[in-house]
């Protein structure tokens, strides 16, 4: 099968990384499903040598990846809530938003961000395809349209609610199979002079931090400013600023506006990020060529640590039943003999089993009961927050472990 770029239809002939096969990373198993087979899908990422969009080569329909069981509730992370509140405060001040403005957030999840817009008396609307999180948002007073966003929905929302002064899309761009239809929806719904912001993990950080575990089927794209600016331009949006953020191991926040409206001057942040990516060689095949070996080095060191720990009679558990962890565990072939349980705060995941590795997910109390020698922190981007929360592990001499960018025991 010839694979073509989802943006520009160019033939994809350069591999970025091949992680073998894995089940969809959010397909947690119930106990009664343990005797059923799972679908393992190839997990291979290619780069287009024309538009430089880094993209998964194989994917299934989004309906099967984001069903009502989809377990991630943004409000579980305190640091992410603080990030959302600070964003709302800054944007309201910078763009003078008030009771006559309208804010629309795409992938509004459980209302983690729009609750701060509601609190300021600014009209808002969330768009969220996942029923469980949409219901949680409504409990916070956030109105939600339950749908996937694209140009059709944008036209409907424009007719029903009028144009948006601020549109927010945090950590959703990478999850969108059809970036062109998605971004053209912003050009339709945005007011002339309105602002859209997109936050996504930065491709430069992914490569520098060997963050191959951020790769999973629900992530169709791994984005640089180079690719995003080009795809925005093809869909009626002009990028005018970029900020670098520490979230998710290094993210970009891209500011865009309608290309056919009054245009803002291009900000210094945009020039700086363009030159950073040019210097790194994002628009050259060689930038992508060494990543497979980097991913394998992380995997090999992690596996060696687990095998040594088992041989030495040490007890290991993991913290954070999130997508990242599943990519690492399945790429490394880890099973419950090496990590007998993973702790997660989200009650919806407790009592279930991780996809693929089938490691049981349990409540945090289990750590104090079992007193493990090592706690592997799977969401390394929250390592300080989690190590602080689990500081009691040190009472019995327990230590923490992270796998990327290199194995660390601390
Ligand atoms: Zn392309």
Coordinates of C-alpha atoms and ligand atoms in Angstrom, one line a residue:
X1 CA 0.0 0.0 0.0
X2 CA 1.4 3.4 -1.0
X3 CA 1.1 5.8 1.9
X4 CA 0.4 9.5 1.3
X5 CA 0.7 12.6 3.4
X6 CA -2.6 13.5 5.1
X7 CA -2.0 17.2 4.4
X8 CA -0.3 17.5 0.9
X9 CA -0.8 13.9 -0.5
X10 CA 2.9 13.5 -1.2
X11 CA 4.1 9.9 -1.1
X12 CA 5.6 9.1 2.4
X13 CA 8.9 7.5 2.0
X14 CA 10.8 8.5 5.2
X15 CA 10.4 6.6 8.4
X16 CA 10.7 8.6 11.7
X17 CA 10.2 5.7 14.1
X18 CA 8.6 2.2 14.1
X19 CA 7.4 1.1 17.6
X20 CA 6.1 -2.3 16.3
X21 CA 2.4 -2.8 17.2
X22 CA 0.2 -1.8 20.2
X23 CA -3.5 -1.7 21.1
X24 CA -5.1 1.8 21.2
X25 CA -3.5 3.3 24.3
X26 CA -6.8 4.2 26.0
X27 CA -8.4 0.8 25.5
X28 CA -8.3 -0.2 29.2
X29 CA -9.6 -3.7 29.8
X30 CA -12.3 -4.7 32.3
X31 CA -11.6 -7.9 34.3
X32 CA -14.3 -9.8 32.2
X33 CA -12.4 -8.9 29.0
X34 CA -9.2 -10.5 30.0
X35 CA -9.9 -13.7 28.2
X36 CA -10.8 -11.8 25.0
X37 CA -8.2 -11.0 22.3
X38 CA -7.1 -7.4 21.8
X39 CA -6.5 -5.6 18.5
X40 CA -2.9 -4.7 18.1
X41 CA -2.3 -2.0 15.4
X42 CA 1.0 -1.1 13.8
X43 CA 2.5 2.0 15.4
X44 CA 4.8 3.6 12.8
X45 CA 5.4 7.3 12.2
X46 CA 6.5 8.8 8.9
X47 CA 7.6 12.2 7.9
X48 CA 6.5 14.0 4.7
X49 CA 9.5 15.5 2.8
X50 CA 7.4 18.2 1.2
X51 CA 5.3 19.8 4.1
X52 CA 7.3 18.2 7.0
X53 CA 4.2 16.9 8.7
X54 CA 5.2 14.0 11.0
X55 CA 2.3 11.5 11.0
X56 CA 1.3 8.0 12.0
X57 CA 1.2 5.7 9.0
X58 CA -1.7 3.5 10.1
X59 CA -4.8 4.5 12.0
X60 CA -8.3 3.4 12.7
X61 CA -11.5 5.4 12.7
X62 CA -11.6 8.0 15.5
X63 CA -15.0 6.7 16.7
X64 CA -13.3 3.5 17.9
X65 CA -10.5 5.5 19.7
X66 CA -12.6 8.1 21.5
X67 CA -15.7 6.2 22.7
X68 CA -17.7 6.9 25.8
X69 CA -15.2 4.9 27.9
X70 CA -12.3 7.3 27.1
X71 CA -10.8 7.7 30.5
X72 CA -8.9 10.9 30.6
X73 CA -10.3 13.8 32.7
X74 CA -8.1 16.9 32.4
X75 CA -9.0 18.2 35.9
X76 CA -7.2 15.2 37.5
X77 CA -3.9 17.1 37.2
X78 CA -3.5 20.1 39.5
X79 CA -0.6 21.6 37.5
X80 CA -2.7 21.5 34.3
X81 CA -5.6 23.3 36.1
X82 CA -3.2 26.0 37.2
X83 CA -1.9 26.3 33.6
X84 CA -5.5 26.7 32.3
X85 CA -6.3 29.4 34.8
X86 CA -3.2 31.4 34.1
X87 CA -4.0 31.2 30.4
X88 CA -7.5 32.5 30.8
X89 CA -6.3 35.4 33.0
X90 CA -3.6 36.4 30.4
X91 CA -5.9 36.1 27.4
X92 CA -8.7 38.1 29.0
X93 CA -6.3 40.9 29.8
X94 CA -4.4 40.8 26.6
X95 CA -7.4 40.9 24.2
X96 CA -9.8 42.8 26.5
X97 CA -12.4 40.0 26.6
X98 CA -15.7 40.7 28.5
X99 CA -19.4 40.0 28.7
X100 CA -19.9 40.8 25.0
X101 CA -17.1 38.5 23.9
X102 CA -17.4 34.8 23.0
X103 CA -14.9 32.1 23.8
X104 CA -15.0 28.7 22.1
X105 CA -12.8 25.8 23.2
X106 CA -12.4 22.7 21.0
X107 CA -11.9 19.5 23.0
X108 CA -13.1 21.2 26.1
X109 CA -12.8 17.9 28.0
X110 CA -14.3 18.2 31.5
X111 CA -14.5 22.0 31.5
X112 CA -11.0 22.3 33.1
X113 CA -10.4 25.6 31.3
X114 CA -13.8 27.1 30.4
X115 CA -14.8 27.0 34.1
X116 CA -12.4 30.0 34.5
X117 CA -14.1 31.8 31.6
X118 CA -17.6 31.1 33.1
X119 CA -16.3 32.5 36.4
X120 CA -15.4 35.8 34.7
X121 CA -18.9 36.2 33.2
X122 CA -17.7 35.7 29.6
X123 CA -20.0 33.7 27.3
X124 CA -18.4 30.5 26.2
X125 CA -19.0 27.2 24.5
X126 CA -17.2 23.9 24.7
X127 CA -17.0 21.4 21.8
X128 CA -16.3 17.9 23.1
X129 CA -17.1 14.5 21.4
X130 CA -16.7 12.4 24.6
X131 CA -19.9 12.1 26.5
X132 CA -18.4 11.4 30.0
X133 CA -16.2 14.5 30.0
X134 CA -18.9 16.7 28.4
X135 CA -21.3 15.7 31.3
X136 CA -18.6 16.7 33.8
X137 CA -18.2 20.1 32.1
X138 CA -21.9 20.8 32.3
X139 CA -21.8 20.2 36.1
X140 CA -19.3 23.1 36.2
X141 CA -21.7 25.4 34.3
X142 CA -20.0 25.0 30.9
X143 CA -22.3 24.7 27.9
X144 CA -21.1 21.9 25.6
X145 CA -21.8 20.8 22.1
X146 CA -21.1 17.0 21.9
X147 CA -19.4 16.6 18.5
X148 CA -16.2 16.4 16.5
X149 CA -15.1 19.8 15.3
X150 CA -14.6 20.6 11.6
X151 CA -15.8 22.9 8.9
X152 CA -19.4 21.6 8.9
X153 CA -19.8 22.1 12.7
X154 CA -18.1 25.5 12.4
X155 CA -20.7 26.7 10.0
X156 CA -23.5 25.4 12.2
X157 CA -22.0 27.1 15.3
X158 CA -21.5 30.4 13.4
X159 CA -25.2 30.4 12.4
X160 CA -26.4 29.5 15.9
X161 CA -24.0 31.5 18.2
X162 CA -22.2 34.0 16.0
X163 CA -18.4 34.4 15.6
X164 CA -15.8 33.7 18.3
X165 CA -13.4 36.3 19.6
X166 CA -11.1 33.6 21.1
X167 CA -10.8 30.0 20.1
X168 CA -8.8 27.6 22.2
X169 CA -7.4 24.2 21.1
X170 CA -5.2 22.7 23.7
X171 CA -3.6 19.3 23.0
X172 CA -6.1 18.4 20.3
X173 CA -4.3 19.3 17.1
X174 CA -2.2 16.1 17.3
X175 CA -5.4 14.0 17.7
X176 CA -7.1 15.3 14.6
X177 CA -7.0 13.0 11.5
X178 CA -8.0 15.7 9.0
X179 CA -6.0 18.8 10.0
X180 CA -7.1 20.7 6.9
X181 CA -10.9 20.4 7.7
X182 CA -10.2 21.1 11.4
X183 CA -8.2 24.2 10.8
X184 CA -10.5 25.6 8.1
X185 CA -13.3 25.4 10.8
X186 CA -11.3 28.0 12.8
X187 CA -11.1 30.4 9.8
X188 CA -14.9 30.0 9.5
X189 CA -15.9 30.4 13.1
X190 CA -13.4 33.0 14.2
X191 CA -14.4 36.7 14.1
X192 CA -12.2 39.0 12.0
X193 CA -9.7 40.3 14.5
X194 CA -10.3 37.3 16.7
X195 CA -7.5 35.0 18.0
X196 CA -7.1 31.2 18.0
X197 CA -4.5 29.5 20.1
X198 CA -3.2 26.0 19.6
X199 CA -1.1 24.2 22.1
X200 CA 0.7 21.0 21.2
X201 CA 3.8 19.1 22.2
X202 CA 6.8 20.4 20.2
X203 CA 8.5 18.1 17.8
X204 CA 11.9 19.7 18.7
X205 CA 11.3 18.7 22.4
X206 CA 10.1 15.2 21.4
X207 CA 13.4 14.6 19.5
X208 CA 15.7 16.3 22.0
X209 CA 14.0 14.6 25.0
X210 CA 13.7 11.1 23.2
X211 CA 10.0 11.3 24.1
X212 CA 9.0 8.4 21.8
X213 CA 6.4 7.4 24.4
X214 CA 4.2 10.4 23.4
X215 CA 3.6 8.4 20.2
X216 CA 0.4 6.5 20.2
X217 CA -2.5 5.8 17.7
X218 CA -4.7 8.6 19.0
X219 CA -1.9 11.0 18.1
X220 CA -2.0 11.3 14.3
X221 CA 0.6 14.1 14.1
X222 CA 3.8 15.3 15.8
X223 CA 4.0 19.0 15.1
X224 CA 6.6 21.6 14.4
X225 CA 5.9 25.3 13.8
X226 CA 7.3 24.6 10.3
X227 CA 4.4 22.2 9.5
X228 CA 1.7 24.0 11.4
X229 CA 2.4 27.4 9.8
X230 CA 2.1 25.8 6.4
X231 CA -1.1 23.9 7.1
X232 CA -2.7 27.0 8.7
X233 CA -1.8 29.1 5.7
X234 CA -3.4 26.5 3.4
X235 CA -6.6 26.9 5.4
X236 CA -7.1 30.6 5.7
X237 CA -5.2 31.2 9.0
X238 CA -2.1 33.4 9.6
X239 CA 0.2 32.6 12.5
X240 CA 1.4 35.8 14.3
X241 CA 3.1 34.6 17.5
X242 CA 4.5 31.5 19.2
X243 CA 5.3 30.8 22.9
X244 CA 7.4 28.0 24.2
X245 CA 5.8 26.3 27.2
X246 CA 7.2 23.7 29.7
X247 CA 4.0 21.6 29.6
X248 CA 4.1 18.0 28.3
X249 CA 7.8 18.0 28.2
X250 CA 8.0 21.1 25.9
X251 CA 5.0 22.5 24.0
X252 CA 4.3 25.3 21.6
X253 CA 1.4 27.8 21.9
X254 CA 0.7 29.1 18.4
X255 CA -1.4 32.3 17.9
X256 CA -3.3 32.6 14.7
X257 CA -5.9 34.9 13.2
X258 CA -8.0 34.9 10.0
X259 CA -5.8 35.6 7.0
X260 CA -8.6 37.7 5.5
X261 CA -9.1 40.0 8.5
X262 CA -7.1 42.9 9.9
X263 CA -3.6 41.5 10.5
X264 CA -1.4 41.8 13.6
X265 CA 2.4 42.3 13.2
X266 CA 4.4 39.1 13.4
X267 CA 5.9 38.9 16.9
X268 CA 9.5 38.2 17.9
X269 CA 8.4 34.8 19.3
X270 CA 7.5 33.7 15.8
X271 CA 10.8 34.7 14.3
X272 CA 12.7 33.0 17.1
X273 CA 10.9 29.7 16.8
X274 CA 11.2 29.7 13.0
X275 CA 15.0 30.2 13.3
X276 CA 15.3 27.5 16.1
X277 CA 13.6 25.0 13.8
X278 CA 15.6 26.0 10.8
X279 CA 18.8 25.7 12.8
X280 CA 17.8 22.2 14.0
X281 CA 17.0 21.1 10.4
X282 CA 13.3 20.4 10.8
X283 CA 12.9 20.8 7.1
X284 CA 15.5 18.2 6.2
X285 CA 15.4 14.4 6.2
X286 CA 18.5 14.0 8.3
X287 CA 16.8 15.6 11.4
X288 CA 14.5 12.5 11.6
X289 CA 17.0 9.8 10.7
X290 CA 18.5 9.0 14.1
X291 CA 15.3 8.8 16.2
X292 CA 14.7 5.0 15.9
X293 CA 18.1 4.3 17.7
X294 CA 17.3 6.9 20.4
X295 CA 14.0 5.2 21.1
X296 CA 15.5 1.8 21.3
X297 CA 18.2 3.0 23.7
X298 CA 15.6 4.3 26.1
X299 CA 13.7 1.0 25.8
X300 CA 16.7 -1.2 26.3
X301 CA 18.0 0.7 29.4
X302 CA 14.5 0.5 31.0
X303 CA 14.1 -3.2 30.3
X304 CA 17.6 -3.9 31.7
X305 CA 16.7 -2.0 34.9
X306 CA 13.5 -4.0 35.3
X307 CA 15.3 -7.4 34.7
X308 CA 18.1 -6.5 37.1
X309 CA 15.6 -5.4 39.8
X310 CA 13.7 -8.7 39.4
X311 CA 16.8 -10.8 39.6
X312 CA 17.9 -8.9 42.7
X313 CA 14.6 -9.5 44.4
X314 CA 13.5 -5.8 44.3
X315 CA 9.9 -4.9 44.1
X316 CA 8.8 -2.4 41.4
X317 CA 5.5 -0.7 40.7
X318 CA 4.5 2.1 38.4
X319 CA 2.5 5.3 38.8
X320 CA 0.3 6.9 36.2
X321 CA -1.9 4.7 33.9
X322 CA -1.7 7.1 30.9
X323 CA -1.1 6.7 27.2
X324 CA 2.6 7.5 27.5
X325 CA 3.1 4.6 29.8
X326 CA 1.3 2.2 27.6
X327 CA 3.5 3.0 24.6
X328 CA 6.7 2.5 26.7
X329 CA 5.4 -0.7 28.3
X330 CA 4.2 -2.3 25.1
X331 CA 7.3 -1.3 23.1
X332 CA 9.5 -2.8 25.8
X333 CA 7.2 -5.9 26.1
X334 CA 6.8 -5.4 29.9
X335 CA 4.2 -7.6 31.6
X336 CA 3.0 -8.0 35.3
X337 CA 6.0 -10.2 36.1
X338 CA 8.2 -7.1 35.9
X339 CA 5.7 -4.5 37.0
X340 CA 2.9 -6.2 39.0
X341 CA 0.7 -3.1 39.4
X342 CA 0.3 0.5 38.3
X343 CA -1.3 3.2 40.5
X344 CA -3.6 5.8 39.2
X345 CA -5.7 8.5 40.9
X346 CA -8.5 8.3 38.4
X347 CA -11.3 6.2 39.9
X348 CA -12.5 5.3 36.4
X349 CA -9.3 3.4 35.7
X350 CA -8.9 1.6 39.0
X351 CA -10.0 -2.1 38.8
X352 CA -9.1 -2.2 35.1
X353 CA -6.0 -3.4 33.2
X354 CA -3.6 -1.6 30.9
X355 CA -4.1 -2.4 27.2
X356 CA -1.5 -4.8 25.9
X357 CA 0.6 -5.3 29.0
X358 CA -2.5 -6.1 31.1
X359 CA -1.0 -4.7 34.2
X360 CA -3.7 -4.1 36.9
X361 CA -4.6 -0.5 37.7
X362 CA -5.1 0.1 41.5
X363 CA -5.6 2.9 44.0
X364 CA -2.7 4.7 45.6
X365 CA -3.1 3.0 49.0
X366 CA -1.6 -0.1 47.5
X367 CA 1.9 1.6 47.5
X368 CA 1.8 2.0 51.3
X369 CA 0.6 -1.6 51.7
X370 CA 3.3 -3.1 49.4
X371 CA 6.2 -0.8 50.2
X372 CA 7.9 -1.3 46.8
X373 CA 11.7 -0.5 46.3
X374 CA 11.0 1.4 43.1
X375 CA 8.1 3.5 41.8
X376 CA 8.4 4.0 38.0
X377 CA 6.8 7.4 37.2
X378 CA 5.4 6.9 33.7
X379 CA 4.2 10.5 33.0
X380 CA 7.8 11.9 33.3
X381 CA 6.4 15.4 32.5
X382 CA 4.8 15.4 36.0
X383 CA 7.7 13.7 37.8
X384 CA 8.3 16.5 40.4
X385 CA 4.6 16.8 41.2
X386 CA 4.2 13.0 41.5
X387 CA 7.5 12.5 43.5
X388 CA 6.3 15.2 45.9
X389 CA 2.9 13.6 46.3
X390 CA 4.5 10.2 46.9
X391 CA 7.4 11.5 49.1
X392 CA 6.4 8.9 51.8
X393 CA 7.9 6.2 49.6
X394 CA 11.3 7.4 50.9
X395 CA 10.3 6.5 54.5
X396 CA 11.1 2.8 53.7
X397 CA 14.0 3.7 51.4
X398 CA 12.0 3.5 48.2
X399 CA 13.2 5.4 45.1
X400 CA 11.6 6.8 41.9
X401 CA 12.5 5.9 38.4
X402 CA 12.0 7.7 35.0
X403 CA 12.9 6.1 31.7
X404 CA 13.2 9.1 29.3
X405 CA 15.3 10.9 28.1
X406 CA 17.6 8.5 29.9
X407 CA 17.0 6.1 32.8
X408 CA 17.2 7.9 36.1
X409 CA 16.8 6.5 39.6
X410 CA 16.3 9.2 42.3
Ligands
LIG1 ZN1 3.0 16.6 3.3

